[in-house]
XYZ file of C-alpha atoms in Angstrom:
391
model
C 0.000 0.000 0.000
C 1.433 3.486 -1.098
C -0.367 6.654 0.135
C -1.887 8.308 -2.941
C -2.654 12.233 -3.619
C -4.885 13.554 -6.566
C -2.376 16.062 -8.670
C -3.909 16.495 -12.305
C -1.661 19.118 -14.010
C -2.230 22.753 -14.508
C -1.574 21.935 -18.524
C -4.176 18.950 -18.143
C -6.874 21.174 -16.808
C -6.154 24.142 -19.302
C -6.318 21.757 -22.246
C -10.224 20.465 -21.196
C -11.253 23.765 -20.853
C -9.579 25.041 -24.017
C -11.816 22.068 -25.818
C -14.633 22.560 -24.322
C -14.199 26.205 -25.384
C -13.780 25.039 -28.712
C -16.694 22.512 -29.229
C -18.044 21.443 -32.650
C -21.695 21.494 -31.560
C -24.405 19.321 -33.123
C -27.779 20.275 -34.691
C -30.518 19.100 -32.949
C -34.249 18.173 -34.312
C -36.400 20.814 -32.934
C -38.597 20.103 -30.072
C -37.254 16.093 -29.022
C -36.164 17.064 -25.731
C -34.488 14.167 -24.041
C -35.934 11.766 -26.311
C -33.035 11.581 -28.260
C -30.020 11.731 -25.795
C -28.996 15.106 -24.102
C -30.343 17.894 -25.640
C -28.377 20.636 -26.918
C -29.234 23.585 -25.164
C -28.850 21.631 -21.680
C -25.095 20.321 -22.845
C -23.800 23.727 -23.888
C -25.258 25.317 -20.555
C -23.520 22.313 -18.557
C -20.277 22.660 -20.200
C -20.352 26.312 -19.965
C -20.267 25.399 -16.364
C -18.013 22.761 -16.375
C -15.842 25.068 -18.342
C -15.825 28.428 -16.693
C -17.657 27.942 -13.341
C -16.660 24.751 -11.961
C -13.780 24.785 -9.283
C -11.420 21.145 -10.284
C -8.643 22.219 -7.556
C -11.278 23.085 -5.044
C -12.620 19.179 -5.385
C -9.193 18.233 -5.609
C -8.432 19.576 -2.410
C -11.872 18.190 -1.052
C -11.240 14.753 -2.298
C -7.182 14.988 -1.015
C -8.729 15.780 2.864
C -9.852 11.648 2.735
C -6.817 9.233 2.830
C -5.951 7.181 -0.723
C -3.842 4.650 -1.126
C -2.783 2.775 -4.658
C -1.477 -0.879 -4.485
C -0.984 -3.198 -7.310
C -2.707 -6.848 -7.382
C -1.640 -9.205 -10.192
C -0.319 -6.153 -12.090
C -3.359 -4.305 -12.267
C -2.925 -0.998 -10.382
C -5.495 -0.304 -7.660
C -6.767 2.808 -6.298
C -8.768 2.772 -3.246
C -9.924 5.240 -0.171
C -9.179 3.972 3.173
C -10.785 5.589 6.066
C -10.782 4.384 9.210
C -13.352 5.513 12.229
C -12.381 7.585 15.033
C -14.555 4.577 17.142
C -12.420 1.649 17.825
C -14.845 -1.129 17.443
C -16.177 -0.282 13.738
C -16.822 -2.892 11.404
C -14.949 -2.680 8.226
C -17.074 -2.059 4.816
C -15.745 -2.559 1.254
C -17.895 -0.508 -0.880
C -17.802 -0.813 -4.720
C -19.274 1.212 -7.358
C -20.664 0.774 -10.669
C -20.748 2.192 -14.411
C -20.115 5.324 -14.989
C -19.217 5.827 -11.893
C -16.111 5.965 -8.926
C -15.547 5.963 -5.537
C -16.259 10.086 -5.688
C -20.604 8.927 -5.861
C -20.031 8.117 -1.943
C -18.183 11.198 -0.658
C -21.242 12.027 0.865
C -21.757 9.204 2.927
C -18.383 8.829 4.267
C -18.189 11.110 6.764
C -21.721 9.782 8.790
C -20.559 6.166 8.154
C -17.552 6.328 9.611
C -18.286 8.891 12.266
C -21.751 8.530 12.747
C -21.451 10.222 16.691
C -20.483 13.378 14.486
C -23.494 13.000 12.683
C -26.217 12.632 16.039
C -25.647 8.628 15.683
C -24.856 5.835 17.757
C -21.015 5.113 17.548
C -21.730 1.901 17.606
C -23.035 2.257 14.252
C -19.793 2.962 12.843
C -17.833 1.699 9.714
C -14.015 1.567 8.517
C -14.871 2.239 5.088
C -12.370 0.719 1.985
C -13.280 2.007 -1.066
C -12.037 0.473 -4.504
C -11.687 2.257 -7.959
C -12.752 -0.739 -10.040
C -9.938 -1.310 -13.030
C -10.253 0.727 -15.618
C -12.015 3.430 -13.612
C -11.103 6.713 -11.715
C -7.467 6.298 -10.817
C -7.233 2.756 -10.978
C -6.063 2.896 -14.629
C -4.947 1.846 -17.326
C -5.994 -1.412 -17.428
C -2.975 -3.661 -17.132
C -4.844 -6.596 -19.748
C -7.305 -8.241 -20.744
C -9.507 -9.829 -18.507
C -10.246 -7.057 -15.673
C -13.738 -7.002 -16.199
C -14.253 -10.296 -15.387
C -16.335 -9.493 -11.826
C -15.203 -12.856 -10.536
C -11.343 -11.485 -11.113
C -12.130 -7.795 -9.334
C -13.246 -9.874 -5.789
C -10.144 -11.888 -5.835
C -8.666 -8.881 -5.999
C -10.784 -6.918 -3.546
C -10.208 -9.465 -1.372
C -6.502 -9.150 -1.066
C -6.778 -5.802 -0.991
C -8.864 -6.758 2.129
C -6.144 -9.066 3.289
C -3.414 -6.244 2.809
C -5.307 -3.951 4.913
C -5.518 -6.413 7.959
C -9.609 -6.766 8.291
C -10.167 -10.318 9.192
C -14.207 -9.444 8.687
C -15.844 -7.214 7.186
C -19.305 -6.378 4.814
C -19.354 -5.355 1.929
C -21.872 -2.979 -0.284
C -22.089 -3.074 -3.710
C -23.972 -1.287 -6.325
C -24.467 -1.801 -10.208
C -21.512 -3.922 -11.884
C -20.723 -3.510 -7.708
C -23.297 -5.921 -6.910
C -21.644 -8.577 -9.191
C -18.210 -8.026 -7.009
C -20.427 -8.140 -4.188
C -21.724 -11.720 -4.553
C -18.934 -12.726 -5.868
C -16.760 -11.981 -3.003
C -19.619 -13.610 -0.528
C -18.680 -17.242 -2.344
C -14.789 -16.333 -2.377
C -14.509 -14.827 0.811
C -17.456 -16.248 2.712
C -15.248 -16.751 5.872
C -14.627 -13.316 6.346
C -17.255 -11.740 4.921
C -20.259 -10.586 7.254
C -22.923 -9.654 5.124
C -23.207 -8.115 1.912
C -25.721 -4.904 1.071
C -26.427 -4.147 -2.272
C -28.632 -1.285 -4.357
C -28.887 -1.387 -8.179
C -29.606 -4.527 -8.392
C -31.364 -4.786 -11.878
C -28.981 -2.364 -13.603
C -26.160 -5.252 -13.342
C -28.566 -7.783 -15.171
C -29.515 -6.063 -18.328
C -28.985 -9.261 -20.268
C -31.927 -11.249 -18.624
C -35.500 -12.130 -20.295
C -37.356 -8.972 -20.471
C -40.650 -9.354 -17.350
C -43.722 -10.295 -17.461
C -46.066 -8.326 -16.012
C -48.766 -9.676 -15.851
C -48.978 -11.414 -12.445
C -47.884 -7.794 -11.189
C -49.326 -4.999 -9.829
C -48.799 -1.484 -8.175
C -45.282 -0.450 -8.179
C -44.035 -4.022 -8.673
C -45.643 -3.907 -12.075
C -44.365 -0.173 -12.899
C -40.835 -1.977 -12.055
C -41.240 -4.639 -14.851
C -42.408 -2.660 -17.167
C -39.598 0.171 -16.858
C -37.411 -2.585 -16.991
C -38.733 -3.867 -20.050
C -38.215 -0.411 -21.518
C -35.109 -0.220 -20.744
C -34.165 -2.940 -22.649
C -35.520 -2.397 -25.419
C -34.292 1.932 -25.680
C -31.451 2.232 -22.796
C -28.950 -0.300 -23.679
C -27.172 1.580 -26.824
C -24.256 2.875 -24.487
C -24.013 -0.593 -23.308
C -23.632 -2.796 -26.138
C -21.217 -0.295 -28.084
C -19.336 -0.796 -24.470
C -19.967 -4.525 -24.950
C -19.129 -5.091 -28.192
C -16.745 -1.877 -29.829
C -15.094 -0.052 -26.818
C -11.976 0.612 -28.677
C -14.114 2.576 -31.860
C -15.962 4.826 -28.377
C -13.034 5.209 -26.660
C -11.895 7.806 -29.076
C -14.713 9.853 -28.379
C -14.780 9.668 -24.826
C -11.251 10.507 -24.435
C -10.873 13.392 -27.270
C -14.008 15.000 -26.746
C -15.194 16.503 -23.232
C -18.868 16.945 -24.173
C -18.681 13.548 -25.731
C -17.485 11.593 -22.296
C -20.084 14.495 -20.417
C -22.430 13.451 -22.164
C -22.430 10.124 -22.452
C -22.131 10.003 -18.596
C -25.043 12.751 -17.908
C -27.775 11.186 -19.738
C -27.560 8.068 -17.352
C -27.971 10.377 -14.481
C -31.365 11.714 -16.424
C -32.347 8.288 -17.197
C -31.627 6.654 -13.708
C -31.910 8.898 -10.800
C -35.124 9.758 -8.994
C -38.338 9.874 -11.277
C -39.596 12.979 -9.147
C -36.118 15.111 -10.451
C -36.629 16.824 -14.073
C -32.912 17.140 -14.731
C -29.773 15.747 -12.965
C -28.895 18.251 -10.971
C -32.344 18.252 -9.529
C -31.133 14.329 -8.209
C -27.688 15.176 -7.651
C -25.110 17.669 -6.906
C -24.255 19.271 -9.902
C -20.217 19.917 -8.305
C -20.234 16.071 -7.261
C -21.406 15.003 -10.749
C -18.851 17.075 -12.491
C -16.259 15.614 -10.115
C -17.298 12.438 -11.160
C -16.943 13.371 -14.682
C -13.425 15.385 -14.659
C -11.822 11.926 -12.825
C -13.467 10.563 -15.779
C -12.339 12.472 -18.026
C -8.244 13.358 -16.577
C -7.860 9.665 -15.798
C -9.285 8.830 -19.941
C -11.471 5.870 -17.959
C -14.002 6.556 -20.579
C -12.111 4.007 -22.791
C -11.042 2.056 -20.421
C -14.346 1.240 -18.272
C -15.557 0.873 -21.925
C -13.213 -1.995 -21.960
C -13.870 -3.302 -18.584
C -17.237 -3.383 -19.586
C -16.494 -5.809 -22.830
C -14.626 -7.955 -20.631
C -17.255 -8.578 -17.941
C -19.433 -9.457 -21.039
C -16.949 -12.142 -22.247
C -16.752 -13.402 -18.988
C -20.377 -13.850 -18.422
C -20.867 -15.248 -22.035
C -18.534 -17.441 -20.945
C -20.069 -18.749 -17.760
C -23.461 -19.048 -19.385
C -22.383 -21.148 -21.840
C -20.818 -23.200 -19.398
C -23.938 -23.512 -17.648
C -22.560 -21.143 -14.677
C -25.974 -19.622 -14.280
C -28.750 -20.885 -12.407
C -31.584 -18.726 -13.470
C -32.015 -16.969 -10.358
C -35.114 -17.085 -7.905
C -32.361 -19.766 -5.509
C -32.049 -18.765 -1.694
C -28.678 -17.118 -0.968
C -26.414 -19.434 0.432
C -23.289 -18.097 2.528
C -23.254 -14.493 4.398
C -26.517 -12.705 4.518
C -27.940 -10.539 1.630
C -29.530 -7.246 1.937
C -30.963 -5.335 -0.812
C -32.424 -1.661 -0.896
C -34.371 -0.507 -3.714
C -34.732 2.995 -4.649
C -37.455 4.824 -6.208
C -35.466 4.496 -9.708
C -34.912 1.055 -9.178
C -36.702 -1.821 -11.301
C -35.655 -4.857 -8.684
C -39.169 -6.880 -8.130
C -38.549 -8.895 -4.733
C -40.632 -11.936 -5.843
C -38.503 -12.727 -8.694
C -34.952 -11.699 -6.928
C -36.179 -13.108 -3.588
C -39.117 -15.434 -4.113
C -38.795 -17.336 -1.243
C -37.922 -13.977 1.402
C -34.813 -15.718 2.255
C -32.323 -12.418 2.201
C -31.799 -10.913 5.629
C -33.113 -7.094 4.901
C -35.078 -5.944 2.266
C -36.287 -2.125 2.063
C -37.968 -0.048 -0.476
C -38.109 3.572 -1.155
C -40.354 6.138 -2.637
C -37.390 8.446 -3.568
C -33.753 7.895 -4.595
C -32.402 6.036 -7.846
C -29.342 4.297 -9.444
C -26.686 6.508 -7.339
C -28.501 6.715 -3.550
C -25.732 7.390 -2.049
C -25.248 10.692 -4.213
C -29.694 11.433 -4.074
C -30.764 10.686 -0.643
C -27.519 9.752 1.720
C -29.573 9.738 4.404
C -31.603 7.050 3.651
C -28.436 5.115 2.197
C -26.528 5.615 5.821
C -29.620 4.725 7.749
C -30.016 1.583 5.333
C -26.618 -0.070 5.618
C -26.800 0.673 9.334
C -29.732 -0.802 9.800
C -28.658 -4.583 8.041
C -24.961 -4.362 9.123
C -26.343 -3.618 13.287
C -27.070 -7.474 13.856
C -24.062 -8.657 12.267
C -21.546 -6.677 13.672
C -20.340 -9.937 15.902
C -19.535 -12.967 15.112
């Protein structure tokens, strides 16, 4: 482990803004709103922003206040957050995030996790949190080779990272691709791991047989049918991910307003129904944090390419038979799911038979909770973690 500060040069940050400056701008079919993608007048005013209003050395500084560390497993460099509680007796928690994401979507919820006295909690409530770039995103990049998308691949590595740090137990939360890590790491690691907590759930299973809804009703039914919708008109940034990273990755890493919006329109799509635009969900500073990582670190291409290799992988294990179909009780640690307002998870077809530990369900919140409503994210992976804190 090597302690880790965030240093993007003066001629790096000068150069974004000079493109963004200089931006070849689209037309745009009158009147389509968001129908289309990101509509033009909403880019230009973001990247206006992103451009001449938006403080990068101010987050810098923000995000350099929290200790990171870099450490390299099977020659894949890793970049991680590791901050421990002021309270002796926390629990460790490995937190993971999804696509398009990086550790900077739980900067909100680190502070009342780990010192949740500070907050008007009970200390005994309180977490060590470790907190993972996944390869090929934020600053653990570039990818070292092929095969770091491959979920099964990240927990081995997550748990060393684990091992490295000294936790001989811990839980572990895990949202979008996060979730796969998540399980996976609950089979690998079942020894040490306590319990694992997981949101997003039906984001990391686009490839499944579309619902049906029949046999549903009230929100359960909304679910499957939003699913449904999804994937049949949200999955175009996911199969050019799946299938041609290397032809997108030019995009994403010459063009600012490509890689903003490419990441911005899931943020319209996913977060909180109730929120018109995504900085009605989310922190428009926090997003653009997320984004600038995004773009300094060029993990546009290479979560693109993370992204075909998970596919291989799981193309792989499904024709290998490596699938079950789903609906079996979880066997090893406990499971705990929350589902957001955004969310499309339907507990009788995740959970027919009630078998996971904790189960909770929201009327606001989406795909990033921890950004939307942190308070109901804390309060959530308090609540399942409390029994299992011992052994």
């Amino acid at each position: 482990m090597k302690s880790f500060r965030i240093e993007i040069p003066q001629v790096d940050i000068d150069d974004l803004r000079d493109r963004l400056t200089r931006t070849r701008w689209p037309h745009e079919v009158p009147g389509t709103g968001w129908s289309r993608g990101v509509p033009l007048g909403y880019l230009r005013d973001l990247a206006g922003y992103w451009a001449g209003g938006f403080d990068w050395r101010a987050q810098e500084a923000a995000l350099n206040e929290l200790p990171h560390f870099t450490t390299e497993v099977d020659g894949q460099p890793i970049h991680l957050l590791h901050v421990r509680s002021p309270e002796p007796g926390a629990m460790p928690l490995l937190m993971t995030h999804g696509w398009p994401s990086s550790p900077v979507e739980f900067l909100k919820v680190v502070s009342p996790l780990t010192d949740p006295r500070a907050h008007g909690g009970d200390p005994a409530d309180a977490f060590h949190l470790v907190i993972p770039s996944l390869p090929g995103y934020g600053f653990s990049t570039p990818l070292a080779g092929e095969g770091w998308g491959n979920l099964f691949r990240v927990a081995q590595a997550w748990a060393e990272v684990m091992t490295r740090l000294g936790y001989e137990r811990y839980a572990v939360h895990g949202t979008d691709a996060g979730t796969g890590v998540a399980g996976m790491l609950a089979m690998l690691d079942a020894a040490r791991v306590a319990g694992v907590h997981l949101t997003g759930t039906a984001a990391a299973m686009p490839l499944g047989p579309p619902i049906d809804p029949s046999g549903l009703s009230g929100v359960d039914r909304e679910r499957a049918e939003r699913f449904n919708r999804f994937q049949t008109d949200g999955m175009g940034y996911f199969h050019l991910q799946a299938t041609r990273p290397q032809t997108l990755a030019y995009a994403l890493t010459d063009s600012p307003v490509a890689q903003l919006a490419w990441i911005v329109e899931k943020f319209h799509e996913w977060t909180d129904p109730a929120a018109a635009l995504p900085e009605d969900a989310v922190d428009r500073d926090q997003l653009l944090t997320n984004v600038s990582v995004n773009w300094f670190q060029r993990a546009g291409a290479s979560s693109a390419h993370a992204t075909y290799e998970g596919i291989q992988a799981w193309r792989a294990a499904a024709a290998a038979g490596g699938f079950s179909g789903g609906g079996d009780a979880p066997a090893g640690p406990p499971m705990g799911v929350a589902v957001f307002a955004a969310d499309n998870t339907i507990r009788g077809l995740m959970d027919p038979a009630g078998a996971f530990a904790h189960w909770s369900e929201y009327d606001r919140g989406g795909h990033f909770p921890a950004m939307e409503v942190p308070d109901l994210f804390v309060a959530d992976v308090r609540a399942f973690v409390r029994p299992l804190r011992q052994p």
